[in-house]
Coordinates of C-alpha atoms in Angstrom, one line a residue:
Chain A
M1 CA -60.0 -27.5 34.0
T2 CA -61.4 -25.5 36.7
E3 CA -58.1 -25.7 38.6
I4 CA -56.3 -24.2 35.5
K5 CA -58.9 -21.3 35.1
K6 CA -58.1 -20.2 38.8
K7 CA -54.7 -19.3 38.1
N8 CA -53.4 -16.1 36.8
I9 CA -53.1 -15.4 32.9
A10 CA -49.5 -15.0 32.4
L11 CA -49.6 -14.2 28.4
Q12 CA -52.5 -13.3 26.4
T13 CA -53.1 -12.3 22.9
K14 CA -56.1 -10.7 21.3
N15 CA -56.6 -10.5 17.6
L16 CA -52.9 -10.8 17.1
S17 CA -51.6 -10.3 13.6
I18 CA -47.9 -11.3 12.6
G19 CA -45.7 -11.0 10.1
Y20 CA -43.1 -9.0 8.5
Q21 CA -42.7 -5.1 8.0
T22 CA -40.4 -3.7 5.4
K23 CA -40.7 0.0 4.6
K24 CA -42.6 -1.1 1.3
E25 CA -44.9 -3.6 2.3
V26 CA -46.4 -5.5 5.2
T27 CA -46.4 -9.4 4.8
T28 CA -49.0 -10.8 7.2
V29 CA -48.3 -14.3 8.0
A30 CA -51.0 -15.1 10.2
K31 CA -53.8 -13.3 11.9
E32 CA -56.5 -13.8 14.4
I33 CA -54.5 -15.4 17.1
N34 CA -56.1 -15.6 20.4
L35 CA -54.3 -17.2 23.4
E36 CA -54.7 -17.3 27.1
L37 CA -51.8 -18.9 28.9
H38 CA -51.9 -19.4 32.9
S39 CA -48.6 -20.0 34.8
G40 CA -47.1 -23.5 35.3
I41 CA -48.5 -25.0 32.0
L42 CA -46.8 -26.4 28.8
T43 CA -48.1 -25.1 25.7
A44 CA -47.1 -26.3 22.2
I45 CA -47.8 -24.4 18.8
V46 CA -48.0 -26.6 16.1
G47 CA -49.0 -26.1 12.2
V48 CA -47.4 -26.8 8.7
N49 CA -44.2 -25.2 7.5
G50 CA -44.3 -21.5 6.9
I51 CA -47.8 -21.0 8.8
G52 CA -46.1 -18.8 11.1
K53 CA -45.0 -20.6 14.2
S54 CA -41.6 -19.2 14.6
T55 CA -42.9 -15.9 13.7
L56 CA -45.5 -16.0 16.3
L57 CA -43.0 -17.2 18.9
R58 CA -40.6 -14.5 17.8
T59 CA -43.2 -11.6 18.0
L60 CA -44.2 -13.0 21.6
G61 CA -40.7 -12.5 22.7
K62 CA -40.4 -9.2 21.1
V63 CA -37.6 -10.2 18.8
Q64 CA -39.7 -8.8 15.9
P65 CA -42.7 -6.4 16.1
Q66 CA -46.3 -7.3 16.1
L67 CA -48.8 -6.2 13.4
E68 CA -52.0 -5.6 14.8
G69 CA -53.8 -6.8 18.1
E70 CA -52.6 -6.9 21.6
I71 CA -50.1 -9.0 23.5
E72 CA -50.5 -8.8 27.1
I73 CA -47.8 -10.1 29.7
N74 CA -48.9 -10.1 33.3
G75 CA -51.4 -7.6 32.4
K76 CA -49.2 -5.2 30.7
R77 CA -48.9 -4.5 27.1
L78 CA -45.6 -6.1 25.5
Q79 CA -44.8 -2.8 23.9
D80 CA -44.6 -1.0 27.4
Y81 CA -41.7 -3.1 28.3
N82 CA -38.5 -1.8 28.2
S83 CA -35.8 -4.5 27.2
L84 CA -34.5 -4.7 30.8
E85 CA -38.0 -5.5 32.2
L86 CA -38.8 -7.7 29.6
A87 CA -35.5 -9.9 30.3
S88 CA -36.8 -10.5 33.9
V89 CA -40.0 -12.0 32.7
V90 CA -39.7 -13.7 29.2
S91 CA -36.6 -15.8 28.3
L92 CA -35.8 -17.2 24.6
V93 CA -34.6 -20.5 23.1
L94 CA -34.1 -19.6 19.4
T95 CA -33.1 -21.8 16.6
E96 CA -30.4 -19.1 15.4
P97 CA -26.8 -20.8 16.0
L98 CA -24.7 -19.6 18.8
A99 CA -22.3 -16.6 17.5
S100 CA -19.6 -17.9 19.8
K101 CA -19.2 -21.9 20.3
N102 CA -16.1 -21.3 22.2
M103 CA -18.1 -20.6 25.4
T104 CA -18.0 -23.4 28.2
V105 CA -21.7 -24.4 29.4
L106 CA -20.9 -22.8 32.8
E107 CA -20.3 -19.3 31.0
L108 CA -23.4 -19.7 28.6
V109 CA -25.7 -20.7 31.4
T110 CA -24.1 -17.9 33.5
L111 CA -25.0 -15.2 30.8
G112 CA -28.7 -16.0 31.6
R113 CA -28.1 -14.0 34.9
Q114 CA -27.4 -10.8 33.0
P115 CA -30.6 -8.9 33.8
Y116 CA -29.9 -9.1 37.5
T117 CA -26.1 -8.4 37.6
N118 CA -24.4 -5.0 38.5
W119 CA -22.6 -3.1 35.5
I120 CA -19.7 -5.4 35.5
G121 CA -21.7 -8.3 35.9
A122 CA -20.6 -9.9 39.2
L123 CA -22.6 -12.6 40.4
S124 CA -24.4 -12.6 44.0
E125 CA -25.1 -15.9 46.0
N126 CA -28.3 -15.9 44.6
D127 CA -27.1 -15.7 41.0
K128 CA -24.9 -18.6 41.7
T129 CA -27.7 -20.8 43.4
K130 CA -29.9 -20.2 40.3
I131 CA -27.1 -21.2 37.8
R132 CA -26.4 -24.1 40.0
E133 CA -30.0 -25.2 39.9
A134 CA -30.3 -24.8 36.4
L135 CA -27.5 -27.0 35.6
E136 CA -28.8 -29.8 38.1
R137 CA -32.2 -29.7 36.7
L138 CA -31.1 -30.0 33.1
E139 CA -28.4 -32.6 34.3
L140 CA -25.4 -30.6 32.8
K141 CA -23.4 -30.7 36.0
P142 CA -20.8 -33.1 34.6
L143 CA -20.2 -31.2 31.4
R144 CA -20.3 -27.6 32.8
H145 CA -16.5 -27.2 32.0
K146 CA -17.1 -28.5 28.2
K147 CA -16.9 -26.3 25.4
C148 CA -20.3 -25.8 23.4
Y149 CA -18.4 -26.9 20.1
E150 CA -17.7 -30.2 21.9
L151 CA -21.5 -31.0 22.8
S152 CA -24.1 -33.1 20.8
D153 CA -27.2 -31.2 19.5
G154 CA -29.4 -32.9 22.4
Q155 CA -26.8 -31.6 24.8
L156 CA -26.4 -28.0 23.2
Q157 CA -30.1 -27.9 23.5
R158 CA -30.3 -28.6 27.4
V159 CA -27.7 -26.0 27.8
M160 CA -29.8 -23.4 25.7
I161 CA -32.7 -24.4 28.2
A162 CA -30.6 -24.1 31.2
R163 CA -29.6 -20.7 30.4
A164 CA -33.1 -19.8 29.9
L165 CA -34.1 -21.1 33.5
A166 CA -31.3 -19.5 34.8
Q167 CA -32.9 -16.1 33.6
D168 CA -35.5 -17.2 35.9
T169 CA -38.4 -15.7 33.9
A170 CA -42.2 -16.5 34.4
I171 CA -42.0 -17.3 30.9
I172 CA -40.1 -19.5 28.7
L173 CA -40.5 -19.6 24.9
L174 CA -38.4 -22.1 22.7
D175 CA -38.6 -22.1 19.1
E176 CA -38.6 -25.8 18.0
P177 CA -36.4 -27.4 20.7
T178 CA -36.7 -30.7 19.4
T179 CA -35.4 -30.3 15.7
H180 CA -32.5 -32.5 14.8
L181 CA -32.9 -34.5 18.0
D182 CA -33.8 -38.3 17.8
L183 CA -36.8 -39.8 19.4
Y184 CA -35.3 -40.3 22.8
H185 CA -33.8 -37.0 23.2
K186 CA -37.0 -35.4 21.9
V187 CA -38.9 -37.0 24.6
R188 CA -36.3 -36.1 27.0
I189 CA -36.5 -32.6 26.5
L190 CA -40.3 -32.2 26.2
K191 CA -40.6 -34.1 29.6
L192 CA -38.1 -31.8 31.1
L193 CA -40.0 -28.9 29.8
K194 CA -43.0 -30.3 31.3
S195 CA -41.7 -30.9 34.8
I196 CA -39.9 -27.6 34.6
A197 CA -43.5 -26.0 33.9
H198 CA -45.3 -27.9 36.6
E199 CA -42.8 -27.8 39.3
T200 CA -41.4 -24.3 39.1
N201 CA -44.9 -22.7 37.9
K202 CA -43.3 -21.4 34.7
T203 CA -45.4 -20.7 31.4
I204 CA -43.5 -22.5 29.0
V205 CA -44.3 -22.2 25.3
F206 CA -42.7 -23.8 22.4
T207 CA -43.3 -24.7 18.7
T208 CA -42.8 -28.1 17.3
H209 CA -43.6 -30.5 14.5
E210 CA -43.9 -33.2 17.0
I211 CA -47.8 -33.3 17.1
E212 CA -48.3 -36.5 18.4
M213 CA -45.8 -35.9 21.3
A214 CA -47.4 -32.5 21.9
I215 CA -51.0 -34.1 22.2
Q216 CA -49.8 -36.3 24.6
L217 CA -47.5 -34.4 26.8
C218 CA -48.9 -30.7 26.8
D219 CA -51.4 -29.0 28.8
T220 CA -52.6 -26.6 26.0
M221 CA -51.8 -26.4 22.2
L222 CA -52.5 -23.7 19.6
L223 CA -53.1 -25.0 16.3
L224 CA -52.1 -22.6 13.5
D225 CA -54.2 -23.5 10.4
G226 CA -54.5 -20.1 8.8
K227 CA -58.1 -20.0 9.4
T228 CA -59.5 -19.9 13.1
N229 CA -56.1 -20.9 14.9
P230 CA -58.0 -23.1 17.5
F231 CA -56.5 -23.2 21.1
G232 CA -57.2 -25.2 23.8
Q233 CA -56.5 -28.4 25.8
P234 CA -55.4 -31.5 23.4
C235 CA -58.5 -33.7 24.2
E236 CA -60.8 -30.8 23.9
L237 CA -59.1 -29.9 20.4
I238 CA -59.5 -33.8 19.2
E239 CA -63.3 -33.4 20.4
R240 CA -63.7 -30.3 18.1
K241 CA -61.9 -32.2 15.4
A242 CA -59.4 -29.2 15.2
F243 CA -56.6 -31.5 13.9
E244 CA -58.5 -32.5 10.9
N245 CA -57.9 -29.4 9.1
L246 CA -54.2 -29.0 10.3
F247 CA -52.7 -30.4 7.2
P248 CA -54.2 -30.3 3.3
A249 CA -56.7 -33.0 2.9
N250 CA -55.4 -36.2 1.0
A251 CA -52.1 -36.4 2.6
V252 CA -52.5 -37.4 5.9
S253 CA -55.6 -38.0 8.3
F254 CA -56.0 -37.6 12.1
D255 CA -57.3 -40.6 14.0
S256 CA -59.0 -39.2 17.0
Q257 CA -59.0 -42.7 18.9
T258 CA -55.4 -42.9 19.2
G259 CA -54.5 -39.2 18.8
S260 CA -52.1 -39.9 16.1
F261 CA -51.8 -39.2 12.0
R262 CA -52.3 -42.1 9.5
I263 CA -50.7 -41.5 6.0
E264 CA -53.6 -41.7 3.4
K265 CA -52.5 -44.6 0.9
Chain B
M1 CA 5.5 -9.5 35.8
V2 CA 6.2 -10.4 32.3
L3 CA 5.0 -6.7 31.2
V4 CA 7.7 -5.3 33.7
L5 CA 10.5 -7.7 32.2
C6 CA 9.8 -6.7 29.0
F7 CA 9.5 -2.9 29.6
G8 CA 13.2 -3.4 31.2
L9 CA 14.4 -5.4 28.4
N10 CA 12.9 -3.2 25.8
I11 CA 14.6 0.3 27.4
S12 CA 17.9 -1.8 27.9
L13 CA 18.4 -2.5 24.4
G14 CA 18.8 -0.2 21.5
S15 CA 21.1 1.4 18.9
V16 CA 23.5 2.7 21.7
S17 CA 24.6 -0.2 23.9
I18 CA 24.3 0.7 27.6
P19 CA 24.9 -1.5 30.1
F20 CA 22.0 -3.1 32.1
S21 CA 23.3 -1.6 35.5
D22 CA 23.2 2.1 34.2
T23 CA 19.9 1.7 32.7
W24 CA 18.6 0.7 36.1
N25 CA 20.7 3.4 37.9
S26 CA 19.3 6.0 35.5
I27 CA 15.6 5.0 36.0
L28 CA 16.0 4.8 39.7
G29 CA 17.8 8.2 39.8
G30 CA 21.4 6.8 40.6
N31 CA 24.6 7.9 39.1
I32 CA 25.6 6.7 35.6
E33 CA 28.7 6.9 33.7
K34 CA 27.6 9.1 30.7
E35 CA 25.2 12.0 30.9
S36 CA 24.1 11.3 27.1
W37 CA 22.9 7.9 28.3
H38 CA 20.7 9.5 30.9
Y39 CA 19.2 11.6 28.0
I40 CA 18.9 8.7 25.6
I41 CA 17.0 6.8 28.2
W42 CA 14.3 9.4 29.6
D43 CA 13.7 11.3 26.5
Y44 CA 13.8 8.6 23.9
R45 CA 13.7 5.1 25.4
I46 CA 11.1 5.5 28.0
P47 CA 8.6 7.5 25.9
K48 CA 9.2 4.8 23.0
A49 CA 8.6 1.9 25.6
F50 CA 5.4 3.7 27.0
T51 CA 4.2 4.3 23.5
A52 CA 4.6 0.5 22.6
I53 CA 2.7 -0.5 25.6
L54 CA -0.1 2.2 24.7
V55 CA -0.2 1.0 21.0
G56 CA -0.1 -2.8 21.6
S57 CA -2.6 -2.8 24.3
G58 CA -4.9 -0.3 22.3
L59 CA -4.9 -2.2 19.1
A60 CA -5.3 -5.6 20.8
L61 CA -8.4 -4.4 22.8
S62 CA -9.7 -2.8 19.6
G63 CA -9.3 -6.2 17.9
L64 CA -11.2 -7.9 20.8
L65 CA -14.0 -5.7 20.3
M66 CA -14.5 -6.2 16.6
Q67 CA -14.2 -9.6 16.8
T68 CA -17.0 -10.0 19.3
L69 CA -19.0 -7.1 17.8
F70 CA -18.9 -8.8 14.3
R71 CA -19.0 -12.0 15.6
N72 CA -16.0 -12.9 13.3
P73 CA -12.7 -14.4 14.2
L74 CA -10.8 -12.6 11.4
A75 CA -12.0 -9.2 12.4
G76 CA -9.4 -6.8 13.3
P77 CA -8.7 -3.1 12.6
F78 CA -6.4 -4.0 10.0
V79 CA -8.4 -6.5 8.0
L80 CA -11.7 -4.6 7.9
G81 CA -10.2 -1.7 6.7
I82 CA -10.3 0.4 9.6
S83 CA -6.7 1.2 9.3
S84 CA -7.0 2.1 5.9
G85 CA -9.7 4.5 6.8
A86 CA -7.1 6.1 9.3
S87 CA -4.3 5.9 6.5
L88 CA -6.9 8.0 4.4
G89 CA -7.5 10.6 7.1
A90 CA -3.6 11.0 7.8
A91 CA -2.7 11.0 4.0
L92 CA -5.2 13.7 3.4
I93 CA -3.7 15.9 6.2
I94 CA 0.0 15.2 5.4
M95 CA -0.3 15.3 1.5
G96 CA -3.6 17.2 1.0
S97 CA -2.6 20.0 2.9
S98 CA 0.2 20.7 0.0
L99 CA -2.6 20.2 -2.5
F100 CA -5.3 22.6 -1.1
S101 CA -2.8 25.1 0.1
G102 CA -3.8 28.5 1.8
V103 CA -6.7 28.0 4.1
L104 CA -6.2 24.3 4.8
A105 CA -2.5 24.3 5.0
F106 CA -2.7 27.0 7.6
G107 CA -1.5 25.5 10.8
F108 CA -3.0 21.9 10.0
A109 CA -0.3 19.6 10.0
N110 CA 0.1 19.3 13.8
D111 CA -0.5 16.2 15.6
V112 CA -4.1 16.8 17.3
V113 CA -5.2 17.5 13.8
L114 CA -3.7 14.4 12.5
A115 CA -5.1 12.3 15.0
I116 CA -8.7 13.7 14.6
A117 CA -8.2 13.0 10.8
A118 CA -7.1 9.6 11.3
S119 CA -10.0 8.9 13.9
F120 CA -12.3 10.2 11.7
G121 CA -11.0 8.4 8.9
S122 CA -11.5 5.1 10.8
F123 CA -14.8 5.8 12.1
L124 CA -16.4 6.3 8.8
V125 CA -15.0 3.3 7.6
L126 CA -16.2 1.5 10.6
L127 CA -19.7 2.9 10.1
V128 CA -20.0 2.0 6.7
V129 CA -18.8 -1.6 7.4
M130 CA -21.3 -1.5 10.2
V131 CA -24.2 -0.5 7.8
V132 CA -23.0 -3.2 5.2
A133 CA -22.8 -5.6 8.2
S134 CA -26.5 -5.3 9.0
K135 CA -27.4 -5.7 5.6
V136 CA -24.9 -8.6 4.6
K137 CA -25.1 -11.2 7.0
D138 CA -22.1 -13.4 5.3
T139 CA -19.2 -12.7 7.1
M140 CA -16.8 -13.6 4.1
A141 CA -18.7 -10.7 2.1
L142 CA -17.9 -8.3 5.1
L143 CA -14.2 -9.3 5.1
I144 CA -14.1 -8.9 1.2
I145 CA -15.9 -5.4 1.5
G146 CA -13.3 -4.7 4.2
L147 CA -10.4 -5.6 1.8
M148 CA -12.2 -3.5 -1.0
F149 CA -12.1 -0.4 1.2
G150 CA -8.5 -1.1 1.6
S151 CA -8.1 -0.8 -1.9
I152 CA -10.2 2.3 -2.6
T153 CA -8.2 4.3 0.3
A154 CA -4.8 2.9 -1.3
A155 CA -6.1 4.2 -4.5
I156 CA -6.7 7.5 -3.3
V157 CA -3.5 7.8 -1.5
S158 CA -1.9 7.0 -4.5
V159 CA -3.7 9.6 -6.5
L160 CA -2.8 12.2 -3.7
S161 CA 0.9 11.1 -3.7
Y162 CA 1.0 11.6 -7.5
F163 CA 0.3 15.2 -6.9
T164 CA 2.1 15.8 -4.0
N165 CA 5.6 17.1 -3.3
A166 CA 8.6 14.8 -2.6
E167 CA 8.9 16.0 1.1
K168 CA 5.2 15.4 2.0
L169 CA 5.3 12.1 0.2
Q170 CA 8.4 11.1 2.2
Q171 CA 6.6 12.1 5.4
Y172 CA 3.7 9.8 4.7
V173 CA 5.5 6.9 3.8
Y174 CA 7.8 7.0 7.0
W175 CA 4.3 7.5 8.9
S176 CA 2.9 4.3 6.9
F177 CA 5.9 2.1 8.2
G178 CA 4.6 2.8 11.5
S179 CA 6.9 3.9 14.6
V180 CA 6.5 4.1 18.2
G181 CA 9.8 5.9 18.6
N182 CA 8.9 9.4 17.6
L183 CA 6.4 10.6 20.4
S184 CA 7.3 13.3 22.7
W185 CA 6.2 13.5 26.4
P186 CA 3.1 16.0 25.5
Q187 CA 2.0 13.6 22.6
L188 CA 2.6 10.6 24.6
A189 CA 0.1 12.4 27.5
L190 CA -2.3 12.8 24.2
L191 CA -2.2 9.2 23.2
T192 CA -2.6 7.9 26.9
S193 CA -5.8 9.9 27.5
I194 CA -7.3 8.6 24.0
I195 CA -6.4 5.0 25.0
L196 CA -8.0 5.6 28.6
I197 CA -11.0 6.9 27.0
G198 CA -11.3 3.8 24.8
I199 CA -10.4 1.5 27.8
V200 CA -13.2 3.2 30.0
L201 CA -15.8 2.6 27.1
S202 CA -14.6 -1.0 26.7
V203 CA -15.1 -1.6 30.4
L204 CA -18.4 -0.1 30.3
S205 CA -19.3 -2.5 27.6
I206 CA -18.0 -5.7 29.1
K207 CA -21.3 -7.1 29.9
S208 CA -23.0 -6.3 26.5
L209 CA -20.0 -8.1 24.7
N210 CA -20.4 -11.2 26.9
A211 CA -24.1 -11.0 25.9
L212 CA -23.2 -10.6 22.2
L213 CA -21.5 -13.9 22.3
L214 CA -24.9 -15.4 22.3
G215 CA -25.9 -13.5 19.1
E216 CA -27.9 -10.0 18.9
N217 CA -31.3 -11.2 19.3
Y218 CA -30.2 -13.4 22.5
A219 CA -28.3 -10.3 23.8
R220 CA -31.6 -8.3 23.2
S221 CA -33.7 -11.1 25.3
L222 CA -31.2 -10.5 28.2
G223 CA -31.9 -6.8 28.6
V224 CA -29.0 -5.6 26.6
D225 CA -29.7 -2.3 24.9
M226 CA -28.3 -3.3 21.4
K227 CA -28.2 0.3 19.9
K228 CA -26.6 1.9 22.9
S229 CA -24.0 -0.9 23.2
R230 CA -23.5 -1.2 19.6
Y231 CA -22.4 2.5 19.4
L232 CA -20.3 2.5 22.5
I233 CA -18.4 -0.3 21.0
I234 CA -17.9 1.3 17.8
I235 CA -16.9 4.5 19.2
A236 CA -14.6 2.7 21.5
T237 CA -13.0 1.0 18.5
G238 CA -12.8 3.9 16.3
I239 CA -10.9 6.0 19.1
L240 CA -8.5 3.4 19.8
A241 CA -7.7 2.2 16.2
G242 CA -7.8 5.8 14.8
G243 CA -6.0 7.5 17.6
I244 CA -3.2 4.8 17.5
T245 CA -2.8 4.7 13.9
A246 CA -2.7 8.5 13.9
F247 CA 0.4 8.7 16.2
A248 CA 2.1 5.5 15.5
G249 CA 1.0 4.8 11.9
P250 CA -0.7 1.6 10.5
I251 CA 0.4 -1.3 12.4
A252 CA -0.7 -4.7 11.4
F253 CA -1.6 -8.1 13.0
V254 CA -1.5 -7.1 16.6
G255 CA -5.4 -6.4 16.9
L256 CA -5.9 -9.7 15.2
A257 CA -3.6 -12.0 16.8
V258 CA -3.4 -11.1 20.5
P259 CA -7.1 -11.7 21.1
H260 CA -6.7 -15.3 19.7
L261 CA -3.6 -15.6 21.4
T262 CA -5.3 -14.6 25.0
R263 CA -8.4 -16.8 24.2
Q264 CA -6.0 -19.8 24.0
I265 CA -4.0 -19.1 27.1
F266 CA -6.8 -18.1 29.2
K267 CA -9.2 -20.6 27.9
T268 CA -12.2 -18.3 28.7
T269 CA -14.5 -16.2 26.5
D270 CA -15.6 -14.0 29.5
H271 CA -14.7 -10.5 28.6
T272 CA -14.2 -9.5 32.2
I273 CA -11.1 -11.6 31.9
L274 CA -10.1 -11.0 28.5
V275 CA -10.5 -7.2 28.3
P276 CA -7.4 -6.8 30.9
A277 CA -5.7 -9.9 29.6
V278 CA -5.7 -8.5 26.0
L279 CA -4.3 -5.2 27.2
M280 CA -1.2 -7.0 28.7
Y281 CA -0.4 -9.3 26.1
G282 CA -1.1 -6.4 23.3
A283 CA 1.5 -4.5 25.4
V284 CA 3.9 -7.4 25.9
L285 CA 4.0 -8.3 22.1
M286 CA 4.3 -4.9 20.9
L287 CA 7.5 -4.3 23.4
L288 CA 8.9 -7.5 22.4
C289 CA 8.3 -6.4 18.5
D290 CA 9.9 -3.1 18.9
T291 CA 12.9 -4.6 21.0
I292 CA 13.5 -6.7 17.7
A293 CA 13.0 -3.7 15.4
Q294 CA 15.5 -1.9 17.2
L295 CA 18.1 -4.4 16.2
P296 CA 20.2 -4.0 19.6
T297 CA 23.6 -2.9 19.2
S298 CA 23.1 -1.8 15.6
A299 CA 22.3 1.7 14.3
N300 CA 19.7 0.5 11.8
V301 CA 15.9 0.7 12.9
L302 CA 13.4 -1.7 11.0
P303 CA 9.9 -0.5 10.6
I304 CA 7.9 -1.9 13.4
N305 CA 5.0 -2.7 10.9
A306 CA 7.3 -5.1 9.2
I307 CA 8.0 -6.9 12.7
T308 CA 4.3 -7.1 13.6
S309 CA 3.4 -8.9 10.7
I310 CA 6.4 -11.3 10.6
V311 CA 5.5 -12.2 14.1
G312 CA 1.8 -11.8 14.2
A313 CA 1.0 -13.7 10.7
P314 CA 2.7 -17.0 11.5
I315 CA 0.9 -16.8 15.1
V316 CA -2.4 -16.5 13.2
I317 CA -1.6 -19.6 10.9
W318 CA -0.3 -21.4 14.0
L319 CA -3.5 -21.0 15.4
L320 CA -5.5 -22.1 12.6
V321 CA -3.4 -25.1 11.7
R322 CA -3.4 -26.3 15.5
K323 CA -7.1 -25.9 15.8
R324 CA -8.0 -26.8 12.0
K325 CA -10.4 -23.9 12.4
M326 CA -10.8 -20.5 13.7
I327 CA -13.1 -20.6 16.9
F328 CA -13.9 -17.4 18.4

């Protein structure tokens, strides 16, 4: 705990409200979100469907505007970043499908270097090294000349993570990276994320429905429950009985001994 | 290499048969048998071949830009109603000038104005399609809207032609057949500069085009200024499709078919390769189509628009059947 505290704060939110803004009305999805993320840690955002996990992630990545409160990245307010500056600090892995699945794995990962290349996109030696490293870390070397439509869901997810890694940003945000994957691939992706966070000192935030896995693997967690939105280390959250309020009562209950959910009979 | 070959083939063949050796002699400044051949080659066939190159590469490039911008394999200047917009602009100038005689008719029917009108028409349609595209996420709906624009412009054109005189009508009908043969050297220079502007804008957009392959949100997260690059791409497409349609009439399928053909041949989605490749293949395809349209050794010339459709449509069908689905 003390060791984590010493490190720099990479991403911080203060009383953040998120939601959707149209000309007529403002729909607040979640409010009072307070986060403090240090570099080199893996963080999960969990909560029931529709509570605003993806909205929060997209707001942090400036895909959609924040409603109220502050988001600070490396001590600078998010709205003060221009898109190119932000591209060298935050990379995204979203749930939306790729526009073109005709790209090869290599071409897709290469796109991650765009913020650093010149006007025509020529790759320097450094760019090539970063691409190679990203491919190696995600074990994609043998697949690099495959087209994206030939890949399985798990492989494609690894490719998208490799692209974000090639972008070489301090923060990586992933929206439900484990959806549509089987148990083995879920564990594999999450373990990869953890090793990336710890070994490359990046701040990795992802949304997930795999609460039990997140409890075992993540350094910190944010529980969106629509009220207090507790944030902290998993064991600490268990002690605070934060998981008990995550789902409506009578459906599932949380067993703090094993860190797992039980179906109420 | 292929391009040079097609260029040679194109200027060697035509209604008047001129031996190959004399064609080359004429180009290289040597002696030839008849003075009229020299005239045919320099003032008719070479400008025509250059026009075909410009038209083919420009249309193919605008097709590529649109397919990437809309992230839709079926996008192209013809399908999305851009060519219809240009037709409407041209129709208003050719036929409208006789309707609103007086102020408008005065000195209006020249080529520069025609080019501006057609470009303006295509811009207008393109902008409306963009607005609709931002509201309607369904690509199928977008295509249907494009078709509807085609119908609307066709309707306006028929109303116009009902009121216009026979001479103007004929002028419009000939324009709508499409032709790469009627350009003088000064007109050719104008078209060249239009296409060059389009190419420069496209080259400047290569990076954002590549990023767009991921989708708009990803492109933005890669630091692409979406608003700026979207406008750049739209302006490039409008200039290319509009300018070409103004000078050569609506020419179908080149814009749709060539980008697909090029992706198949080069097996890449990288626009640094695709942009020059599409320019070249567009030019080659157009030269070939024009050569066929000339019906070598016969006195007849077929409308180029018909030939590109006859060649282009089967290419698209063949790609679909072979791949089972259209991957872009």
